[in-house]
Coordinates of N, CA, C and O in Angstrom, one line a residue:
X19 N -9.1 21.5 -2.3 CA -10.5 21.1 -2.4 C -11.1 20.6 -1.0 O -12.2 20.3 -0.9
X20 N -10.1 20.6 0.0 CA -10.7 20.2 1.4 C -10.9 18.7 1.5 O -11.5 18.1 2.5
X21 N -10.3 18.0 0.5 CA -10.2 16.6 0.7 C -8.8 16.1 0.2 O -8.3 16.0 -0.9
X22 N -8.3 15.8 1.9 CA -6.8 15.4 1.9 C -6.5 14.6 1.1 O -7.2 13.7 0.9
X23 N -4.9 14.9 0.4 CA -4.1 14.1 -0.7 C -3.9 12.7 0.3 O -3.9 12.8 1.5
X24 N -3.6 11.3 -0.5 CA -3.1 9.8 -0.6 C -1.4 10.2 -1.0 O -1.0 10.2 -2.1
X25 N -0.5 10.5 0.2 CA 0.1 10.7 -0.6 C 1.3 9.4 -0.9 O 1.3 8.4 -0.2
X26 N 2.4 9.6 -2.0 CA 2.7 8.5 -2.3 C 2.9 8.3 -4.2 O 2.1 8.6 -5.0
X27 N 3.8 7.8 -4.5 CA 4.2 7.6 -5.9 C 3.8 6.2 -6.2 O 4.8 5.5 -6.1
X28 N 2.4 5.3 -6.7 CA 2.5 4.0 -6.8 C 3.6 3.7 -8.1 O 4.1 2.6 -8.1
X29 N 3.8 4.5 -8.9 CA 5.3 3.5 -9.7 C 6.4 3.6 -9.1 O 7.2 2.7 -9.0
X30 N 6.3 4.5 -8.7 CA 7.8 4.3 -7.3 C 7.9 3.0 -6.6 O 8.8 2.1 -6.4
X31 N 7.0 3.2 -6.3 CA 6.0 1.7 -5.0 C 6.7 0.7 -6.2 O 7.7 0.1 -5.9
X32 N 6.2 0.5 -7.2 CA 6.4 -0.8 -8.2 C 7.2 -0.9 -8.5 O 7.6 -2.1 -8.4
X33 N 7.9 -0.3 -9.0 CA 9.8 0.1 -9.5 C 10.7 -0.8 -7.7 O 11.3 -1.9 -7.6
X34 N 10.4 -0.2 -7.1 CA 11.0 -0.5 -5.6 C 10.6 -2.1 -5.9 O 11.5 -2.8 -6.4
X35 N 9.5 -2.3 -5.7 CA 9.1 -3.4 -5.7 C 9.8 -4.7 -6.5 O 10.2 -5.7 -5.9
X36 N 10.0 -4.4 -7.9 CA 10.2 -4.6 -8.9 C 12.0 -5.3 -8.6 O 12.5 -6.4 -8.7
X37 N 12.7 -3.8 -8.2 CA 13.9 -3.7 -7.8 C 14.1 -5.1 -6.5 O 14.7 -6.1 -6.8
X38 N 13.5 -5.2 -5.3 CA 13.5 -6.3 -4.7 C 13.5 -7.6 -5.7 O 14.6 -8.2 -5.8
X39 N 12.5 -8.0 -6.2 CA 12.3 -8.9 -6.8 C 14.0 -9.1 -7.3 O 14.6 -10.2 -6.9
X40 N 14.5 -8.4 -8.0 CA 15.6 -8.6 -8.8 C 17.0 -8.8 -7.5 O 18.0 -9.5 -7.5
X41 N 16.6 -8.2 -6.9 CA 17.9 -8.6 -5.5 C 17.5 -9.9 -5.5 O 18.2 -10.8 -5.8
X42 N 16.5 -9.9 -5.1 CA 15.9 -11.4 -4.8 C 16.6 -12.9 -5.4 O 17.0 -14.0 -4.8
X43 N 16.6 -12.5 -6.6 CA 17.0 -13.6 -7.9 C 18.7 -14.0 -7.4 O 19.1 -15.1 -7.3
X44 N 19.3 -13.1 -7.2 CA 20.5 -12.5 -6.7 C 21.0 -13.4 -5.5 O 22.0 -14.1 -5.5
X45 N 20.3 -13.2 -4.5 CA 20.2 -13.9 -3.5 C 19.6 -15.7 -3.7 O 19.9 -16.4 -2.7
X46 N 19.0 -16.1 -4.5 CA 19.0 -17.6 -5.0 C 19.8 -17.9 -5.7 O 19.7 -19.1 -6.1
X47 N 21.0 -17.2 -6.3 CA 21.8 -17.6 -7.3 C 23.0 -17.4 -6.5 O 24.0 -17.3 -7.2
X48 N 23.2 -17.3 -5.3 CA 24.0 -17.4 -4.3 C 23.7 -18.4 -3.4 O 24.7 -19.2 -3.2
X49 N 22.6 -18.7 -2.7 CA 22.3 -20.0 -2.3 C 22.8 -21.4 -2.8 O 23.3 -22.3 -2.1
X50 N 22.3 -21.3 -4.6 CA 22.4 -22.3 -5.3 C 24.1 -22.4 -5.5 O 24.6 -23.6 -5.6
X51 N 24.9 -21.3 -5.5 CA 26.1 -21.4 -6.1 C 26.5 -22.0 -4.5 O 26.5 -23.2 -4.5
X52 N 26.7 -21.4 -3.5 CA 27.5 -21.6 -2.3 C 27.0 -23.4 -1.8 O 27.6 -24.4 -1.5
X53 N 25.5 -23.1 -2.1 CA 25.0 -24.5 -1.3 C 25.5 -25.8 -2.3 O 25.6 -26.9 -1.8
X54 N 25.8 -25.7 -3.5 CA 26.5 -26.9 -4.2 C 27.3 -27.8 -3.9 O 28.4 -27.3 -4.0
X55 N 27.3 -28.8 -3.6 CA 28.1 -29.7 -3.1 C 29.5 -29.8 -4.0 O 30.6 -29.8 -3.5
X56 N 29.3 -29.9 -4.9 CA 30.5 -29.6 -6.2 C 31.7 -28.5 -5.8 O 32.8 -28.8 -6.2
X57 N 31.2 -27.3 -5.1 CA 32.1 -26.9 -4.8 C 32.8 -26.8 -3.8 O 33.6 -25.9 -3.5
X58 N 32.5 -27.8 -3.0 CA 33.3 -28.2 -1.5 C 34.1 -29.3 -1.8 O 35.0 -29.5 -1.0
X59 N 34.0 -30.0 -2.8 CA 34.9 -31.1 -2.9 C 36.2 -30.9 -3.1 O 36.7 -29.9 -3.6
X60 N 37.0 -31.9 -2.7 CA 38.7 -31.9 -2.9 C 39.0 -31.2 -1.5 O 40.0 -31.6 -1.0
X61 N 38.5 -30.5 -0.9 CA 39.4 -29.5 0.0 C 39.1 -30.6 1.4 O 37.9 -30.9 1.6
X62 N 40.0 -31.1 2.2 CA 39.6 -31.2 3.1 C 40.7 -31.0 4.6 O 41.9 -30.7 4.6
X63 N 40.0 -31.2 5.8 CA 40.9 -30.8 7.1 C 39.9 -30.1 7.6 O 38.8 -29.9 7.2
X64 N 40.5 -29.4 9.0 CA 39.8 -28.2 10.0 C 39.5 -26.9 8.9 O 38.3 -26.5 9.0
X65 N 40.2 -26.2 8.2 CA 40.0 -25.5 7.8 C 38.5 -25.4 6.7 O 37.5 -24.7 6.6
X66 N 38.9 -26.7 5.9 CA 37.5 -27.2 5.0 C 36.5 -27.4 5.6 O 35.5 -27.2 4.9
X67 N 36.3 -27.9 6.8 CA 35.2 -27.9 7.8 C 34.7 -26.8 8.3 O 33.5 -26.8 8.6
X68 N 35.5 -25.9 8.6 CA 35.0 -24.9 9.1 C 34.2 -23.8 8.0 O 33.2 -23.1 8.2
X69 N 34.9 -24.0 6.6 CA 34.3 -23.3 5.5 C 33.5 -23.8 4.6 O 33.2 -23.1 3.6
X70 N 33.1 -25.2 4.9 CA 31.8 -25.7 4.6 C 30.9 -25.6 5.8 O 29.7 -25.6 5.4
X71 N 31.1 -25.5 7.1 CA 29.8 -25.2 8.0 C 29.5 -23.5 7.8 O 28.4 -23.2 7.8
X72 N 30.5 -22.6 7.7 CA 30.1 -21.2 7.2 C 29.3 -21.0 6.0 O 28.3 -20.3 5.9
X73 N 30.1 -21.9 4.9 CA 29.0 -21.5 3.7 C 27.7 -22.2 3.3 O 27.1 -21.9 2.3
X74 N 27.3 -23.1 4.4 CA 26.3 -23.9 4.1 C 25.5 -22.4 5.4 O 24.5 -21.9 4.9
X75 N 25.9 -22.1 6.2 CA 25.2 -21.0 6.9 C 25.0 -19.7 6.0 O 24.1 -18.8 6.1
X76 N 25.7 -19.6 5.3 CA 25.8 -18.2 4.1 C 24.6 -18.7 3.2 O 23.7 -17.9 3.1
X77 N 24.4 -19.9 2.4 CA 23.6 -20.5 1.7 C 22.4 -20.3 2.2 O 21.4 -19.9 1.6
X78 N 22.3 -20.7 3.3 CA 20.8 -20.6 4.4 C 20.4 -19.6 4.5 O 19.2 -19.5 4.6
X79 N 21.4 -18.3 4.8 CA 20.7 -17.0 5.2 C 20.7 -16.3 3.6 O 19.7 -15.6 3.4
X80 N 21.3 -16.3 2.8 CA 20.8 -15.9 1.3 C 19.5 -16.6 1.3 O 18.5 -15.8 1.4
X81 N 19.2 -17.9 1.2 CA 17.9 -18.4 0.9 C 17.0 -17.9 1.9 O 15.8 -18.2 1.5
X82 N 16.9 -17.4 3.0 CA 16.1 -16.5 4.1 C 15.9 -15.1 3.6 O 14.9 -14.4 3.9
X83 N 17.3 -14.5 2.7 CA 17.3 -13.2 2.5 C 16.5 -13.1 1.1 O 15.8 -12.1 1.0
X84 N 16.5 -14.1 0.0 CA 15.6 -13.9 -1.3 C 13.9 -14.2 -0.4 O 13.0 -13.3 -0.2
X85 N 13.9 -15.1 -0.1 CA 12.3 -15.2 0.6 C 12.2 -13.8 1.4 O 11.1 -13.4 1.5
X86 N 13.2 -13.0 1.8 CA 11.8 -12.2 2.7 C 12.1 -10.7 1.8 O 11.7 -9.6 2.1
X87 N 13.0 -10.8 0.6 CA 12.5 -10.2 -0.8 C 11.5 -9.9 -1.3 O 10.9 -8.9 -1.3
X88 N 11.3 -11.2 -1.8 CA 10.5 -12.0 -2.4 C 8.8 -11.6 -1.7 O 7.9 -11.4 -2.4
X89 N 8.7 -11.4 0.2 CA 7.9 -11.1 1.0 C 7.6 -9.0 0.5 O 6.5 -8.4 0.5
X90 N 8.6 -8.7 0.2 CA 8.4 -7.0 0.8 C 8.5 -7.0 -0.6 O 8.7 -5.8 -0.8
X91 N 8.4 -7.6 -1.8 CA 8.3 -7.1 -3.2 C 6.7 -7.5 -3.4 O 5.9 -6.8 -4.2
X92 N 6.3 -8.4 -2.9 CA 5.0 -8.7 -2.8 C 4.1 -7.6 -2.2 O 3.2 -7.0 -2.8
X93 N 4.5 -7.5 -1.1 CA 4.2 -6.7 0.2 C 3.8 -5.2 -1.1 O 2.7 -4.8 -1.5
X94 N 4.7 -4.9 -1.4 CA 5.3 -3.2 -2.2 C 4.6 -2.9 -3.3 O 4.2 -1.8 -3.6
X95 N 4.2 -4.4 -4.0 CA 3.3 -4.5 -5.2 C 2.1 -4.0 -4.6 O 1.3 -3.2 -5.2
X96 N 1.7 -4.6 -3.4 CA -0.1 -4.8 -3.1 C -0.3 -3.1 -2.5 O -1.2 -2.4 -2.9
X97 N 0.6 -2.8 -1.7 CA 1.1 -1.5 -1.4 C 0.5 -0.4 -2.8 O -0.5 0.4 -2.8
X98 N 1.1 -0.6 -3.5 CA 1.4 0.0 -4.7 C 0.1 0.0 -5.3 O -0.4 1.1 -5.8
X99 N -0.6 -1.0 -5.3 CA -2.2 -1.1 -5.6 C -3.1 -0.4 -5.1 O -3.7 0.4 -5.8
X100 N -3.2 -0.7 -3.7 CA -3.9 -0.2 -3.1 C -4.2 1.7 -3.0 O -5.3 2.3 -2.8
X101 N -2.7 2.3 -3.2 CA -2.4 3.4 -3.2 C -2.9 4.2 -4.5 O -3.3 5.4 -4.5
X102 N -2.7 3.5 -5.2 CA -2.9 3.9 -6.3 C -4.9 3.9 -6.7 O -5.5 4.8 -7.3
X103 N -5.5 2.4 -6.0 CA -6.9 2.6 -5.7 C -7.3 3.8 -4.5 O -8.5 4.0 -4.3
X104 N -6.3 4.3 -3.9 CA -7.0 5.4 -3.2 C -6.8 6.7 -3.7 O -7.6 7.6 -3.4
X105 N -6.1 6.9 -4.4 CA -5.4 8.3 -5.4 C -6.9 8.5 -6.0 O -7.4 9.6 -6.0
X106 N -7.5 7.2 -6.6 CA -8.6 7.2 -7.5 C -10.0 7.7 -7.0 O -10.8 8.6 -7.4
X107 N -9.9 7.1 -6.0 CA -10.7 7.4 -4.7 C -10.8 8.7 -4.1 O -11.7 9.4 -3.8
X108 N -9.7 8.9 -4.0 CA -9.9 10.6 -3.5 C -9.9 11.6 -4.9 O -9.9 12.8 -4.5
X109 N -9.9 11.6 -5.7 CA -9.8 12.3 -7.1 C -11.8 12.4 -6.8 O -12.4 13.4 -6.3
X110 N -12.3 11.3 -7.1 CA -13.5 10.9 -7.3 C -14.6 11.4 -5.9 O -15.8 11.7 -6.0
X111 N -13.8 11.3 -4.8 CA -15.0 12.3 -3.6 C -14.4 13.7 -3.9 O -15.2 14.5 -3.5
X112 N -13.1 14.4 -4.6 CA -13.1 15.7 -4.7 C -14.0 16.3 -5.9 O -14.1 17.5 -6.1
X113 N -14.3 15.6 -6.3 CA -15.2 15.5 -7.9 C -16.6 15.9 -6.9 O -17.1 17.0 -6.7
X114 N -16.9 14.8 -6.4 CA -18.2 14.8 -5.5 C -18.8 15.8 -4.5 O -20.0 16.1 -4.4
X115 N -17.7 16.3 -4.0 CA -17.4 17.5 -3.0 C -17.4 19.0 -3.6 O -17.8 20.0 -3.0
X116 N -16.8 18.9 -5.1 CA -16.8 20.2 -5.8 C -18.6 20.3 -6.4 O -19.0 21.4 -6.4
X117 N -19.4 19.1 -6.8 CA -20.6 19.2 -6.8 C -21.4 19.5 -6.0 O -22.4 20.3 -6.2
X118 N -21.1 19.0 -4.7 CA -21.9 19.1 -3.8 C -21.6 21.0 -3.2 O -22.7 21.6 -2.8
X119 N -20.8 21.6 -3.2 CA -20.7 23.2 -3.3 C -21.1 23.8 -4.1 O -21.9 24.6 -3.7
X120 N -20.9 23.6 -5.2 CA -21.9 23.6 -6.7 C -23.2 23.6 -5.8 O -23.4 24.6 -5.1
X121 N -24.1 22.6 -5.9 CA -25.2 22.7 -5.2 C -25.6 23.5 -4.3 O -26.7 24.0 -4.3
X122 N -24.8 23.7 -3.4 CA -25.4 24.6 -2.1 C -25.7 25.7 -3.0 O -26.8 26.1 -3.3
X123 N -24.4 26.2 -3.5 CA -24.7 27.9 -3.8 C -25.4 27.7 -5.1 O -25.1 28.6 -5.9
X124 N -26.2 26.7 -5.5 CA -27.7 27.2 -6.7 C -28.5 27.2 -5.5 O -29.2 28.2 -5.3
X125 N -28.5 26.1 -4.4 CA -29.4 26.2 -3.6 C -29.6 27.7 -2.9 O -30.8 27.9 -2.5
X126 N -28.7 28.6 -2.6 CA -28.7 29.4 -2.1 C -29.3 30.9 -3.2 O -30.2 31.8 -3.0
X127 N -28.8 30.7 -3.9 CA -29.2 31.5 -5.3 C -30.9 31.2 -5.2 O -31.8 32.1 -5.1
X128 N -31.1 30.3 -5.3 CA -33.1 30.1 -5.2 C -33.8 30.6 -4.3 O -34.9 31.1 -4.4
X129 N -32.8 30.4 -2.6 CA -33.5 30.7 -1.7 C -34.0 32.1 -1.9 O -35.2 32.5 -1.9
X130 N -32.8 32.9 -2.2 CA -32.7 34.5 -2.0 C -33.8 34.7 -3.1 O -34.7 35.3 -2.5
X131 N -34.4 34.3 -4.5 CA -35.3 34.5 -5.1 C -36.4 34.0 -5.1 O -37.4 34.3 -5.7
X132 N -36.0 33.0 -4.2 CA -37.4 32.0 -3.8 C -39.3 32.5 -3.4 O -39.9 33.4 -3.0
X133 N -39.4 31.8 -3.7 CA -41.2 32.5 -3.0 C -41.8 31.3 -2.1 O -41.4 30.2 -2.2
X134 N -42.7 31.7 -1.4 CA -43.4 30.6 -0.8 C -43.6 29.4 -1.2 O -43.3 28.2 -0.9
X135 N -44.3 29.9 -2.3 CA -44.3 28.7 -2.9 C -43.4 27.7 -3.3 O -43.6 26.5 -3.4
X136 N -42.2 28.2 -3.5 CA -41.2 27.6 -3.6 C -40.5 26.6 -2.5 O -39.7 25.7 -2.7
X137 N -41.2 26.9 -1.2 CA -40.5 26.2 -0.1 C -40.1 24.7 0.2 O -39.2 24.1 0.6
X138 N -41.7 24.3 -0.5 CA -41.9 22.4 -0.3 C -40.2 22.1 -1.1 O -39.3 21.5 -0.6
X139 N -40.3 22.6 -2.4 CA -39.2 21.8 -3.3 C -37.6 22.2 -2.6 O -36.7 21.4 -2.5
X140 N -37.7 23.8 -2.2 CA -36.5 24.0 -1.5 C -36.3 23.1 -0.6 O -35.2 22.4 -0.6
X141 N -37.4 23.0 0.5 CA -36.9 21.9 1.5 C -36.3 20.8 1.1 O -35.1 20.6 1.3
X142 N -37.2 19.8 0.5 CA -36.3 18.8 -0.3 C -35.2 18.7 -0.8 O -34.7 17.6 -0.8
X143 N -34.6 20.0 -1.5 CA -33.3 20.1 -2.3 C -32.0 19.8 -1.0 O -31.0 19.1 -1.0
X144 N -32.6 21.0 0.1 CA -31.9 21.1 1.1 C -31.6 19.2 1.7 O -30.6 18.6 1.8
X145 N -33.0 18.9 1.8 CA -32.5 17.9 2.8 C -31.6 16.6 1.9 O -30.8 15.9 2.5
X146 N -32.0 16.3 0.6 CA -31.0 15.6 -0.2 C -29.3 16.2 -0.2 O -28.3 15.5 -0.4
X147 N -29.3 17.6 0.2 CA -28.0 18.3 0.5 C -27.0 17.2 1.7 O -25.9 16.5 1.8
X148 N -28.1 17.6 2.6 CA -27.7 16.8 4.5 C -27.4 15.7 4.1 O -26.4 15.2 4.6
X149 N -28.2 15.0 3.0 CA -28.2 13.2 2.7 C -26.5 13.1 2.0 O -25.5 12.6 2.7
X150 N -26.4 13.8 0.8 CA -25.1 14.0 0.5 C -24.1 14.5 1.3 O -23.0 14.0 1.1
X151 N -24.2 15.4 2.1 CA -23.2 15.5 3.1 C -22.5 14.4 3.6 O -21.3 14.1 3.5
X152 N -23.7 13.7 4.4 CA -23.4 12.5 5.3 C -22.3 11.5 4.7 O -21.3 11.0 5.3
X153 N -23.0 11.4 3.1 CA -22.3 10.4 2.4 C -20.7 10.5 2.3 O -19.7 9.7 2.5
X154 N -20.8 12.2 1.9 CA -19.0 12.8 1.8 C -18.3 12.6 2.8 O -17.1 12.4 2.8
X155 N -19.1 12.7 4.1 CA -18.3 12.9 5.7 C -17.7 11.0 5.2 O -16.5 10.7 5.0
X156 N -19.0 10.0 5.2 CA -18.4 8.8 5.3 C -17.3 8.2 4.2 O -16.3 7.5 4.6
X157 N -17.6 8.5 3.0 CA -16.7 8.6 2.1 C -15.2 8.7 2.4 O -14.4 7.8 2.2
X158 N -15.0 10.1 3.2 CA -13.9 10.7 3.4 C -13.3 10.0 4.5 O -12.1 9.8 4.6
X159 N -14.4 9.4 5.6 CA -13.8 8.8 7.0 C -13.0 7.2 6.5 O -12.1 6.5 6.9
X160 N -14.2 6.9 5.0 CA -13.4 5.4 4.7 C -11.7 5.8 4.4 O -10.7 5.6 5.1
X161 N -11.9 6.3 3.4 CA -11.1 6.7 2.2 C -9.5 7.0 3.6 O -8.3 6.7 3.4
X162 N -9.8 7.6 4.9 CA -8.7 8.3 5.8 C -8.1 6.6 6.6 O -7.1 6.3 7.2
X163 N -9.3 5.9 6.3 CA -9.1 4.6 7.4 C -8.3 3.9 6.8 O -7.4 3.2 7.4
X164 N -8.7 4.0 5.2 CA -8.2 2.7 4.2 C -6.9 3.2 3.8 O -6.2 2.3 3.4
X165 N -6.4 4.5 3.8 CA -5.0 4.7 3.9 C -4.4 4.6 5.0 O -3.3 4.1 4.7
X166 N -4.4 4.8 6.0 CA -3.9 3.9 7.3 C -4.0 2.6 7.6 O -3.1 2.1 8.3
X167 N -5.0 1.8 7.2 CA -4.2 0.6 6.9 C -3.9 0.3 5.8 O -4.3 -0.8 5.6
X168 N -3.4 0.7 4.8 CA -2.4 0.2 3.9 C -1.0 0.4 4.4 O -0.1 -0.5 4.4
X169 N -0.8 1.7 4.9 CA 0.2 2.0 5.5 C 0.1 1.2 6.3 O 0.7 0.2 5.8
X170 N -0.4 0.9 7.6 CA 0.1 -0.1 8.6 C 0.3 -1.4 7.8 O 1.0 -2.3 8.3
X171 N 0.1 -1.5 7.4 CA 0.1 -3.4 6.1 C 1.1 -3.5 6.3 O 1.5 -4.2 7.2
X172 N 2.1 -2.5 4.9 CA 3.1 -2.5 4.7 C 3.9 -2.4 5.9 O 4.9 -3.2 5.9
X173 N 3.7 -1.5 7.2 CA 4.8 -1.6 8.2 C 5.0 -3.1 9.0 O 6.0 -3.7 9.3
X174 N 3.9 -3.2 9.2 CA 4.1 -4.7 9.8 C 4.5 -5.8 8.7 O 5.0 -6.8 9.2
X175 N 4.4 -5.7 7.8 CA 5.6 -6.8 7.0 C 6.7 -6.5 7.1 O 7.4 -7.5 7.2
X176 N 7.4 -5.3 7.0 CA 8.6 -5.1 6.9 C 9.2 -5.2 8.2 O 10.3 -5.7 8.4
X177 N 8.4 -4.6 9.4 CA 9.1 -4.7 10.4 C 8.8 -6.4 10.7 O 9.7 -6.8 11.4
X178 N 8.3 -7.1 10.5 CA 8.1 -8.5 10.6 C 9.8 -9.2 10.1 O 10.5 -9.9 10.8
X179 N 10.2 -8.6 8.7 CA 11.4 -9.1 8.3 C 12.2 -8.4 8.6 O 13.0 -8.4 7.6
X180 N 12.7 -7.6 9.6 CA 13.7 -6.8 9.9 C 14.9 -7.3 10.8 O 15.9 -6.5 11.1
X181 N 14.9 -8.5 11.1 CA 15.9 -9.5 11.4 C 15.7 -10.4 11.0 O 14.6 -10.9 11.0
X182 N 16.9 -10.9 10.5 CA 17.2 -12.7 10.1 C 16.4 -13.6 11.0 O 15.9 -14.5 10.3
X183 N 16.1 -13.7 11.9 CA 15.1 -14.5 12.9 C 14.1 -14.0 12.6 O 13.7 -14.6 11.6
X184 N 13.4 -13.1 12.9 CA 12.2 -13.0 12.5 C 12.0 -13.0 10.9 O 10.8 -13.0 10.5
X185 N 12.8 -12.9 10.0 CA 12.5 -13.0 8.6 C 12.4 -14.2 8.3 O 11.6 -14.6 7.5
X186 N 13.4 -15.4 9.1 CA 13.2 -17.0 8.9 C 12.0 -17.1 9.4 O 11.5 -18.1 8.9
X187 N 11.2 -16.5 10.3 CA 9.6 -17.0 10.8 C 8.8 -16.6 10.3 O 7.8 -17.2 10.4
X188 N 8.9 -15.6 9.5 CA 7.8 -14.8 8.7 C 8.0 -15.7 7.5 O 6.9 -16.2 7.2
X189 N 9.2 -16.2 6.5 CA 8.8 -16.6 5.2 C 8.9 -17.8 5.4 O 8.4 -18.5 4.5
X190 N 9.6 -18.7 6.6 CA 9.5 -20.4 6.5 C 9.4 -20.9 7.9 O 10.2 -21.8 8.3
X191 N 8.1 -20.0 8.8 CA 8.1 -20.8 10.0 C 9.2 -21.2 10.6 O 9.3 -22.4 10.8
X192 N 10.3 -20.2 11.0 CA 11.6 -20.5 11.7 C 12.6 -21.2 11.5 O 13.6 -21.0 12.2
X193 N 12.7 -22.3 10.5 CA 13.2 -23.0 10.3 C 14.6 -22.5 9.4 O 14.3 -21.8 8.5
X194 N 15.9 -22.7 9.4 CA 16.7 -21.8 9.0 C 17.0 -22.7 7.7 O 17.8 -22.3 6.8

């Protein structure tokens, strides 16, 4: 139809999404188990010190690892929205686009039988044509902008959490 596909599965998007969330849980139920003080007791010496300053660092980066989950499940959902508002969007200017061809060729059909007299109303038809044109060109320029940044959205969150440092700055201001 001459008006480029969105492309992209939003239940895929959600399902993904969906899936994080559940890692996510996964990773707080490791924080909570490791970070328990309950389970460091009785053991002690060099060796218990060393495997309580490890698992209190294991505890910390799980709870970094469910938050920036928790971030790209968020991220995936709005993703997932958005994508799915442009699928809609582009369905609805190829709707608009297949009318407006429609139009030309009745327009064209008239001219060829047309009479003088006919011209005032042809012109008019014509130039509401140009008016709708315009619209489709901008339509189409939104519709190409608004899926590039969705796409950029999504990249810059994920590459935002693509290391443990920057994923501790992105979901709790650096703080480990």
């Amino acid at each position: 139809s001459g008006v480029p596909q969105v492309p992209g599965e939003p239940d895929q998007v959600e399902t993904f999404g969906r899936d994080l969330l559940k890692a996510s849980v996964t990773f707080d139920d490791l924080d909570s188990v490791v970070g328990n003080p309950a389970t460091m007791t009785g053991w002690e010496g060099i060796a218990a010190d060393a495997y309580h300053q490890h698992i209190r660092a294991t505890a910390t980066d799980a709870g970094t690892i469910s938050l920036t989950l928790r971030a790209a499940a968020r991220a995936a959902q709005d993703y997932g929205d958005e994508l799915r508002r442009l699928q809609v969007e582009r369905e609805l200017i190829a709707e608009d686009r297949e009318g407006y061809n429609a139009r030309i060729d009745a327009l064209e059909l008239e001219v060829a039988k047309g009479t003088e007299q006919d011209a005032a109303w042809l012109t008019a038809w014509s130039e509401d044509l140009v008016e709708q044109r315009a619209r489709l060109v901008d339509d189409l320029a939104t519709l190409t902008e608004s899926t590039k940044t969705n796409d950029q959205s999504l990249i810059a969150l994920l590459s935002a959490l693509d290391t443990m440092e920057s994923a501790r700055v992105t979901t709790s201001g650096g703080a480990p």
